mmCIF file of C-alpha atoms and ligand atoms in Angstrom:
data_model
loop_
_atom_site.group_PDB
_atom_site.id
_atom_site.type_symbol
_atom_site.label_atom_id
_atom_site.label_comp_id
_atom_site.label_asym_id
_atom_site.label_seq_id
_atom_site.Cartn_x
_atom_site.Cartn_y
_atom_site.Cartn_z
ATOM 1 C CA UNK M 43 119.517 84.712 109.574
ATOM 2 C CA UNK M 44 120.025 88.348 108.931
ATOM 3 C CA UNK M 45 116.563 90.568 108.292
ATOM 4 C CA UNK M 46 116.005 92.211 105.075
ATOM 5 C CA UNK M 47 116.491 96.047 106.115
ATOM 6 C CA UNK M 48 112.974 98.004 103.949
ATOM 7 C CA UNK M 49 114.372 101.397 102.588
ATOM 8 C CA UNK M 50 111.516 103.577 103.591
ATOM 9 C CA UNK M 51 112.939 106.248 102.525
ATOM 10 C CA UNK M 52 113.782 104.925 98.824
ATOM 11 C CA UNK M 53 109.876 103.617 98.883
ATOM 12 C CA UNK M 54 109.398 107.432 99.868
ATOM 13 C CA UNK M 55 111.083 109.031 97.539
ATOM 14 C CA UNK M 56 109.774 106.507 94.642
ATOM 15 C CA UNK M 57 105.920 107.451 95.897
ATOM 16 C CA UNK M 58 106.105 110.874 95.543
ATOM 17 C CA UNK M 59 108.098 110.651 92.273
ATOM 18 C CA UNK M 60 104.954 108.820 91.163
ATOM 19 C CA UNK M 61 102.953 111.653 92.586
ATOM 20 C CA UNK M 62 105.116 114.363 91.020
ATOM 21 C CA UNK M 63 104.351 112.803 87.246
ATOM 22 C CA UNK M 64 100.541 112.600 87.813
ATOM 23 C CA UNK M 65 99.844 116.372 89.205
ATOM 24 C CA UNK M 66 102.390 117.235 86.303
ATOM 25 C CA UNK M 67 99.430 115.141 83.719
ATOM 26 C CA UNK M 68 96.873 116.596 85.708
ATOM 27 C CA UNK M 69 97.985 120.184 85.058
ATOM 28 C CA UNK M 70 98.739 119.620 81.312
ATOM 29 C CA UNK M 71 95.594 117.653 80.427
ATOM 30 C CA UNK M 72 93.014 119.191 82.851
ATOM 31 C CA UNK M 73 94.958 122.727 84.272
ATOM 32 C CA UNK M 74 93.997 121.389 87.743
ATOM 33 C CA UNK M 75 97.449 122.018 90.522
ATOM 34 C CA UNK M 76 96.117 119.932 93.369
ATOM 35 C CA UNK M 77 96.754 121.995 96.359
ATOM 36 C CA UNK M 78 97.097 121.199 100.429
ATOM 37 C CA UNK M 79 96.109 123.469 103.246
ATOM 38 C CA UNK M 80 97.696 123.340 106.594
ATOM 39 C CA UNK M 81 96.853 124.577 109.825
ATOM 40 C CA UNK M 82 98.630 124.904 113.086
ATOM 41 C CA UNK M 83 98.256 126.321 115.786
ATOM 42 C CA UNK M 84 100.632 127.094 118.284
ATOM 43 C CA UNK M 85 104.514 126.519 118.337
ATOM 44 C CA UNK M 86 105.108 123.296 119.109
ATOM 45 C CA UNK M 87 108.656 122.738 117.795
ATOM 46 C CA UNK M 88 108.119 119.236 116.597
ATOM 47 C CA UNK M 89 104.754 120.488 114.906
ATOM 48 C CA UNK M 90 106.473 122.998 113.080
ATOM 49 C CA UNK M 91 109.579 120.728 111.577
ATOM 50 C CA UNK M 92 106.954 118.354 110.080
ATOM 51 C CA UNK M 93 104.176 121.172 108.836
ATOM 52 C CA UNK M 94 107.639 122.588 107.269
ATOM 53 C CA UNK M 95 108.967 119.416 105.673
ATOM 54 C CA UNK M 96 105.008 119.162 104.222
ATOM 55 C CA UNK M 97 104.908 122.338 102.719
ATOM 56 C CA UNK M 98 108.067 121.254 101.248
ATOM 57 C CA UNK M 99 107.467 117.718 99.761
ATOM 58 C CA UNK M 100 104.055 119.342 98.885
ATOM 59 C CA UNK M 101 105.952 122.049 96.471
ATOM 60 C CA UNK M 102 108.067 119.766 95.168
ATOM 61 C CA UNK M 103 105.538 117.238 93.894
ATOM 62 C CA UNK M 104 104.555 120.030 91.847
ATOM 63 C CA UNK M 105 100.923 120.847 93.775
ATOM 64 C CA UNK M 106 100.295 124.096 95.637
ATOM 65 C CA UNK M 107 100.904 124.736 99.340
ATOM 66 C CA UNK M 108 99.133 126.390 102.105
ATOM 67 C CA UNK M 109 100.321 127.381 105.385
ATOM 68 C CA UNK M 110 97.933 128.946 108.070
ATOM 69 C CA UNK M 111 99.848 129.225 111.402
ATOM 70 C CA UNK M 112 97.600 130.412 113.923
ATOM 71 C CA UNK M 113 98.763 131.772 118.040
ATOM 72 C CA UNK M 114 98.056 128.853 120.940
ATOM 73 C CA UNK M 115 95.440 131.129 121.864
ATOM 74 C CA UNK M 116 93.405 131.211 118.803
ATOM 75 C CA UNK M 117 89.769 130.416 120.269
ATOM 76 C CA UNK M 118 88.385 127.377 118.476
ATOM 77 C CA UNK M 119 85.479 129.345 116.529
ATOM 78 C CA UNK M 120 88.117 131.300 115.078
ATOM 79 C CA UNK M 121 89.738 127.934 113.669
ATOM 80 C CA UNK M 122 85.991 126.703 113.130
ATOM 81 C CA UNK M 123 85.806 129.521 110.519
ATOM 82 C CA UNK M 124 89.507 128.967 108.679
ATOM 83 C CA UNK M 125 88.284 125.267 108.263
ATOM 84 C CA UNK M 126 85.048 126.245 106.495
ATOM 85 C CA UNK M 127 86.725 128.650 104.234
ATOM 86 C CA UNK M 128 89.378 126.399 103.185
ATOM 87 C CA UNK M 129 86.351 123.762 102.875
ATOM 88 C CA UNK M 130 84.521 126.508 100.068
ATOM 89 C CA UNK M 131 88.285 126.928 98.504
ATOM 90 C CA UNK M 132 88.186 125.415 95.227
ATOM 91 C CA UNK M 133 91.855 125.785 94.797
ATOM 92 C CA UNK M 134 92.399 123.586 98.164
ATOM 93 C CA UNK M 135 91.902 120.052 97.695
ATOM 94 C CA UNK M 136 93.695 118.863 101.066
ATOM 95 C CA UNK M 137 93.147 119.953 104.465
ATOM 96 C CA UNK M 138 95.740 119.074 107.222
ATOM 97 C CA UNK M 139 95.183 120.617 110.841
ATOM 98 C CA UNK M 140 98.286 119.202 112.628
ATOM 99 C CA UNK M 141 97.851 117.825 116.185
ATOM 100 C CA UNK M 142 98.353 118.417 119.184
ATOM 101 C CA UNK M 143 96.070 120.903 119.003
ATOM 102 C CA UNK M 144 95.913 123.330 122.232
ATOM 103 C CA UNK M 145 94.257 121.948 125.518
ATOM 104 C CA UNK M 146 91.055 124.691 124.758
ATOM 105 C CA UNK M 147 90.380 122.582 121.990
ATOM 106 C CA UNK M 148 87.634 120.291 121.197
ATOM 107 C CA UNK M 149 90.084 117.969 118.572
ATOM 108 C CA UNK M 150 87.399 115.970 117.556
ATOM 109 C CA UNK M 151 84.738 118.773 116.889
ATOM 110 C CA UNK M 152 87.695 120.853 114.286
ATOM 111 C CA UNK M 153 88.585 117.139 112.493
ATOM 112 C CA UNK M 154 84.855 116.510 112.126
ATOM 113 C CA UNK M 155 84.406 120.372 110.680
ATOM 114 C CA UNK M 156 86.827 119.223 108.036
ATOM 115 C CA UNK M 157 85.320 118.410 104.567
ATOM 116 C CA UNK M 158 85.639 114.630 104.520
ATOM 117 C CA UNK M 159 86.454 114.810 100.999
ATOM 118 C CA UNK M 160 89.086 117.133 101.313
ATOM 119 C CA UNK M 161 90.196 115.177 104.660
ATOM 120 C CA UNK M 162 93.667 113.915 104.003
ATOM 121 C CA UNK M 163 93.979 112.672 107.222
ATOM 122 C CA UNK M 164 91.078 110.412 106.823
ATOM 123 C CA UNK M 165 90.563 110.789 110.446
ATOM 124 C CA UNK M 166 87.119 112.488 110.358
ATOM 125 C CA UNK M 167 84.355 110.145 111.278
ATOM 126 C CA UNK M 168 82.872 110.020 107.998
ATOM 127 C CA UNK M 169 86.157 108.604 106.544
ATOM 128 C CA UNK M 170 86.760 106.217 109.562
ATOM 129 C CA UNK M 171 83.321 104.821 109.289
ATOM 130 C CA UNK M 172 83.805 104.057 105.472
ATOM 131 C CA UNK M 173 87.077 102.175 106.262
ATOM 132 C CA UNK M 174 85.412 100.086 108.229
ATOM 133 C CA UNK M 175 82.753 99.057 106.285
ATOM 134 C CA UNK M 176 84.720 98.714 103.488
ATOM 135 C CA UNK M 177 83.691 101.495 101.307
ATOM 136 C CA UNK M 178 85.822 103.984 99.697
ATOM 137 C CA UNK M 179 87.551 106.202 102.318
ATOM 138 C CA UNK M 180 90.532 108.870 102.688
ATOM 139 C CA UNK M 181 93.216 106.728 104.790
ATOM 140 C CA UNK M 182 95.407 107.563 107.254
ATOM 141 C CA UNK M 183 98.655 108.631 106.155
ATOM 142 C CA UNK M 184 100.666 106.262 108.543
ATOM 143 C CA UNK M 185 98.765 103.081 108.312
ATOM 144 C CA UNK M 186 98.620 103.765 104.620
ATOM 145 C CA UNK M 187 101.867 104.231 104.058
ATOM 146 C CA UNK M 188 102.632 100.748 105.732
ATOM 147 C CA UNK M 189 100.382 98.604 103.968
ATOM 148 C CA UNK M 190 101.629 99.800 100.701
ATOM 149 C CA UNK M 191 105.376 98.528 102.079
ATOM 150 C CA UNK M 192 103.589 95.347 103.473
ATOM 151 C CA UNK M 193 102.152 94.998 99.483
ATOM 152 C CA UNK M 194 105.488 95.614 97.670
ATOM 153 C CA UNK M 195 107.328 93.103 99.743
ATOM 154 C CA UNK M 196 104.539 90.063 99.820
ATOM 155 C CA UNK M 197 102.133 90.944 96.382
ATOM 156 C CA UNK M 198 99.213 89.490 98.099
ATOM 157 C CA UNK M 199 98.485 89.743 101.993
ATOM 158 C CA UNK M 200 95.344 87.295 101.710
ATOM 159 C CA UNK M 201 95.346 85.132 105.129
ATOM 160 C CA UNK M 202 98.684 86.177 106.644
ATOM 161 C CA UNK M 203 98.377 86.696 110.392
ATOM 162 C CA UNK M 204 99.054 90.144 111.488
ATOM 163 C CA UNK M 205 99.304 91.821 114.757
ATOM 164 C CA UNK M 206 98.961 95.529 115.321
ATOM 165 C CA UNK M 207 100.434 96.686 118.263
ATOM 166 C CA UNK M 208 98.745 99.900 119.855
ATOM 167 C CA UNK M 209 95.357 101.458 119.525
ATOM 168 C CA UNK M 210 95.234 104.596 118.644
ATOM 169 C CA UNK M 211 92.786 105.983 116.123
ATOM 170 C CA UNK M 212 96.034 107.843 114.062
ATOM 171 C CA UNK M 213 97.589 104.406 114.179
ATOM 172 C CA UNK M 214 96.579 101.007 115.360
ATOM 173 C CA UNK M 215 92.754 101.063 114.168
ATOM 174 C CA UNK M 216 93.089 101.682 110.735
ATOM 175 C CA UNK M 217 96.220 99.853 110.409
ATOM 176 C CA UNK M 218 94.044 96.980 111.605
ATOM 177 C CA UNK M 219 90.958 97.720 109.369
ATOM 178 C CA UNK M 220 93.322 98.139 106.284
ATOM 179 C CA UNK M 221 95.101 94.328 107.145
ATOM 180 C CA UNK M 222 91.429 93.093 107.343
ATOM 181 C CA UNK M 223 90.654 94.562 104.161
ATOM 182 C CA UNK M 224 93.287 92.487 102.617
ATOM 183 C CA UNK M 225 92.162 89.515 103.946
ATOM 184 C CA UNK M 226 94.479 89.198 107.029
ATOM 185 C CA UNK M 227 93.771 87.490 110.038
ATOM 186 C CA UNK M 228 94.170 90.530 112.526
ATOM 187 C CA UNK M 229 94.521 90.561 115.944
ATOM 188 C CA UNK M 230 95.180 94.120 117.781
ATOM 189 C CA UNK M 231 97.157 94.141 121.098
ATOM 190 C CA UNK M 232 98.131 96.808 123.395
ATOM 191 C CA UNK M 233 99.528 97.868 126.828
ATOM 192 C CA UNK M 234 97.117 95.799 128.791
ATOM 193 C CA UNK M 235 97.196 92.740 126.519
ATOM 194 C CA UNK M 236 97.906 89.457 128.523
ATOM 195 C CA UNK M 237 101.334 87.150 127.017
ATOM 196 C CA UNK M 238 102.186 89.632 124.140
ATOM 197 C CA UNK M 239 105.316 87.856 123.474
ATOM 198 C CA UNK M 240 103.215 84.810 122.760
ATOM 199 C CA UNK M 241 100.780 86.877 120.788
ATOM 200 C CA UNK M 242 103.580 88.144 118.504
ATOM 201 C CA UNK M 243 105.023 84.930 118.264
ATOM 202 C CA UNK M 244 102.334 83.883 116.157
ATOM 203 C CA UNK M 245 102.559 86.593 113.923
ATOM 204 C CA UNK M 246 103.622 86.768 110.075
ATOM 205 C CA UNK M 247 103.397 90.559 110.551
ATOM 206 C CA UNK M 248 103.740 92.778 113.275
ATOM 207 C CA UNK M 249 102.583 96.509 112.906
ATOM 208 C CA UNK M 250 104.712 98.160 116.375
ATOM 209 C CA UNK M 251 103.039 101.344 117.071
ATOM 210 C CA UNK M 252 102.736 101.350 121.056
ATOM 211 C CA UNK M 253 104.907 104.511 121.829
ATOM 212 C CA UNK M 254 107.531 102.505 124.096
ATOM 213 C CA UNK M 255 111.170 102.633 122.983
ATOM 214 C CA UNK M 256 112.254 99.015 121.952
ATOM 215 C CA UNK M 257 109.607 97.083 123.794
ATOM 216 C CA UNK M 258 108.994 94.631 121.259
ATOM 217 C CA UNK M 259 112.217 92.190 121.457
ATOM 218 C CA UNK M 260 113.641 89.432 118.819
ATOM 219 C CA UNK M 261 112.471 86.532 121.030
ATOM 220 C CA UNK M 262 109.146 87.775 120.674
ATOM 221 C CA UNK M 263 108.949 87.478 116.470
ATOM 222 C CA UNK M 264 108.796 84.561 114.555
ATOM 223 C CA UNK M 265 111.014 83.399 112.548
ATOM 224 C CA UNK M 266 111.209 84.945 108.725
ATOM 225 C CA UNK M 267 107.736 87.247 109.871
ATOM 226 C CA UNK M 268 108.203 91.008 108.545
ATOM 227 C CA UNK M 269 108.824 94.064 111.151
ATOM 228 C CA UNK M 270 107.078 96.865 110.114
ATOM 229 C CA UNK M 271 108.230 99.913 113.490
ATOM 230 C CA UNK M 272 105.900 102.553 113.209
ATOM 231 C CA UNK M 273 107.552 104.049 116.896
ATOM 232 C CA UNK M 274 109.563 107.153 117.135
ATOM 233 C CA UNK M 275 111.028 107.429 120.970
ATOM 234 C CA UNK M 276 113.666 110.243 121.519
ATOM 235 C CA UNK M 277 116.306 107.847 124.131
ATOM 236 C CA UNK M 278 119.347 109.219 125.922
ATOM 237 C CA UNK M 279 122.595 108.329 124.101
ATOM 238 C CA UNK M 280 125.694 109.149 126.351
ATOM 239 C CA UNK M 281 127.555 107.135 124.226
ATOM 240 C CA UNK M 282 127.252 109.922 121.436
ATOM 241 C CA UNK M 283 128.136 112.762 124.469
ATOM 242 C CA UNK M 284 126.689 114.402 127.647
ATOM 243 C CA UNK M 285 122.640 115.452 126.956
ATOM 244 C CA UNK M 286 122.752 113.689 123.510
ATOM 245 C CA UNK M 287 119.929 111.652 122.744
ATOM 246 C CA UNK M 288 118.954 109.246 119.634
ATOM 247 C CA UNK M 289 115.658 108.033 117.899
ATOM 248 C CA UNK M 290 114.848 104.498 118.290
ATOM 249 C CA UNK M 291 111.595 102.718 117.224
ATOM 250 C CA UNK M 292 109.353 100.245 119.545
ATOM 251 C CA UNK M 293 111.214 97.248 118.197
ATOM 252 C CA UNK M 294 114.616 96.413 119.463
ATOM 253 C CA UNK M 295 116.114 96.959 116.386
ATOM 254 C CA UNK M 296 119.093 94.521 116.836
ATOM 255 C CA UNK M 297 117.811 91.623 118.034
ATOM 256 C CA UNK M 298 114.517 91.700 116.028
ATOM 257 C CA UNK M 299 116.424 92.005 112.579
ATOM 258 C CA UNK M 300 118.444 88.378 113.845
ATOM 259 C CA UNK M 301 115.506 86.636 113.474
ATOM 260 C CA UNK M 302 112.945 88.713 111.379
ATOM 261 C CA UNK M 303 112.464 88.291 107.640
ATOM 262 C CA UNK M 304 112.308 91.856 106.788
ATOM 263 C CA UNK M 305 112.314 94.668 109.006
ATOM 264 C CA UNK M 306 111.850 98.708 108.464
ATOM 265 C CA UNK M 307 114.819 100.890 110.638
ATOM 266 C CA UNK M 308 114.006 103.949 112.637
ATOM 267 C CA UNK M 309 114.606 106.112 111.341
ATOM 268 C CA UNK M 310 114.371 105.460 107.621
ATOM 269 C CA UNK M 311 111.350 103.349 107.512
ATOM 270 C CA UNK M 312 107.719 104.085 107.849
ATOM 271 C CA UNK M 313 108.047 108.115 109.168
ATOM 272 C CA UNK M 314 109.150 108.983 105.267
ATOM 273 C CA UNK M 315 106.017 107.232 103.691
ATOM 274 C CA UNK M 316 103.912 109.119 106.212
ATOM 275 C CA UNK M 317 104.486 112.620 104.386
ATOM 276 C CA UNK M 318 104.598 110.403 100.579
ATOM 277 C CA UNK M 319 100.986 108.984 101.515
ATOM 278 C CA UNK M 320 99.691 112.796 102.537
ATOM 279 C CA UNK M 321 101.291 113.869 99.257
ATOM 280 C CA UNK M 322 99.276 110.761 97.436
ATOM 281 C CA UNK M 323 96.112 111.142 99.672
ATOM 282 C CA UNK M 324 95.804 115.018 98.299
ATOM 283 C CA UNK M 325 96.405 114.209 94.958
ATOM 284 C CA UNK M 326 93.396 111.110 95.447
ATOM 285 C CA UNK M 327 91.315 113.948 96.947
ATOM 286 C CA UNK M 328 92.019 116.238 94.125
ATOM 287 C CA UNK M 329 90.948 113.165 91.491
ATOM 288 C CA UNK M 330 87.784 112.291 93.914
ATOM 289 C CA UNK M 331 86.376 115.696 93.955
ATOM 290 C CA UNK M 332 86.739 116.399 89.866
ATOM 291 C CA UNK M 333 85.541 113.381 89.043
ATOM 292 C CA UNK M 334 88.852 112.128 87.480
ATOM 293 C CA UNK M 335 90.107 108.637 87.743
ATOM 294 C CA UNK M 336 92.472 107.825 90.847
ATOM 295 C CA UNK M 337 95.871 107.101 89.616
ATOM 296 C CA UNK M 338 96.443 103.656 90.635
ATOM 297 C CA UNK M 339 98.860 102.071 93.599
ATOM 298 C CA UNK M 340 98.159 105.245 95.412
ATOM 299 C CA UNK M 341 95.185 104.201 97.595
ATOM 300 C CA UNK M 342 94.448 101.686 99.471
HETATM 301 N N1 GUN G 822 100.467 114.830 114.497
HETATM 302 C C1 GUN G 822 101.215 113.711 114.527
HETATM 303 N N2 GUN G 822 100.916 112.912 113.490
HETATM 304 C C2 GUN G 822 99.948 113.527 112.799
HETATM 305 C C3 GUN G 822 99.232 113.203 111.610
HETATM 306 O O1 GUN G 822 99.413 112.155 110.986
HETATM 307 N N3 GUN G 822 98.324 114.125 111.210
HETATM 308 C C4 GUN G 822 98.109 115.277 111.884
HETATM 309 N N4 GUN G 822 97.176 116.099 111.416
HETATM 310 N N5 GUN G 822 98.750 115.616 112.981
HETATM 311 C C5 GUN G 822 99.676 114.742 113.418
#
């Protein structure tokens, strides 16, 4: 059996097409442009290709766009007070500080001085709390964008076992709390978790998102269960040439798609709906916070 191969980047580009035509309504029927503010500080090189493919997507869905790069040495009151004002900003209706942030840093102090209803991260603990009690929250970009791949290829999730691999509050916990809210039985592993291949093995859907280039192997899934490879490891590839190196995800690709149902590739899978589901989440914020319906398929 040969995996069905999930186009994230089709399911990408068919989100944000969706997100395009609703800012366009909102503009002509209410002349609100939904706008997202991003911060970051310091020059992290992989920081600034992503806060630069944002700004982009962000323009082209039509909504407004708003870069605040700020020097590594920026002291964290400084950043305090960007947050607020972009809080009091009517015309910002996302707010994105990208992490890392710089070691001097308290990261969990700036997320929390976020607005959670402009918090497109839904990583503030206002947000997280409401996800896991059920109530209506801003979700993570990541774990958002995979449940709405996990919906469009099985309609209803209701008692499927599902494992989430990792921990991580950007990650693995809301992944987890998302499965539960659709009625999965969830079970989250990690590094220290005892028979993981057995774990997996029971699995109708495994969420990979551990950080360890191709850990999880095709022996490990069971047979017809959907792949869903949130990892993006940077490998050597002397095949392609001295100091060359390729992305791979924390599934081993080959063997798992022999024996999987359907699978997402790295790359090509879930790192396109990340920046579709930001898109979506700041056009949800922009709805929330006029008092507008939500468009719907956009949330979770
Ligand atoms: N750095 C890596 N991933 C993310 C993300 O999803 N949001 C933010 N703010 N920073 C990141």
């Amino acid at each position: 059996m040969s995996a069905r191969i999930i186009d994230g980047k089709a399911f990408a580009a068919e989100i944000r097409g969706r997100v395009g035509e609703e800012v366009a309504r909102l503009k002509a029927e209410h002349g609100i442009t939904p706008g997202l503010a991003v911060v970051l500080v310091g020059e992290d090189p992989a920081s600034q290709v992503y806060v630069r493919s944002k700004g982009r997507h962000t323009i082209e869905a039509g909504m407004n766009s708003y870069e605040h790069k700020l020097p590594a040495d920026t002291p964290e009151a400084e950043l305090l007070a960007l947050i607020e004002r972009l809080n009091e900003d009517p015309a910002v209706h996302g707010i994105l500080v990208q992490l890392p942030l710089p070691g001097h840093m308290d990261e969990a102090a700036v997320i929390n001085a976020i607005s959670p209803a402009k918090d497109v991260d839904g990583f503030h603990i206002l947000n997280v709390g409401r996800l896991a009690t059920g109530q209506k929250a801003m979700v993570p970009c990541t774990p958002l964008g995979c449940l709405m791949m996990l919906r469009d290829l099985h309609g209803d999730l209701s008692g499927m076992g599902a494992v989430v691999i990792g921990r991580s509050n950007i990650v693995g916990k809301p992944m987890a709390q998302l499965l539960l809210g659709d009625s999965c039985t969830v079970t989250i592993a990690h590094s220290r978790t005892r028979d993981l291949p057995g774990v997996v093995k029971r699995a109708d859907i495994v969420v990979a998102a551990v950080g360890r280039p191709e850990m999880v192997k095709g022996e490990w899934i069971k047979p017809g269960a959907t792949v869903i490879d949130v990892g993006i490891n940077r490998i050597p590839a002397p095949e392609k040439g001295e100091g060359k190196t390729r992305l791979v995800g924390d599934v081993d690709f080959e063997s798992a798609a022999k024996v999987a149902g359907a699978i997402t590739p790295v790359p090509g899978g879930v790192g396109p709906m990340t920046i579709a589901c930001l898109l979506a989440n700041t056009l949800t914020a922009c709805c929330r916070i006029h008092g507008l319906p939500e468009p719907e398929g956009l949330t979770a």
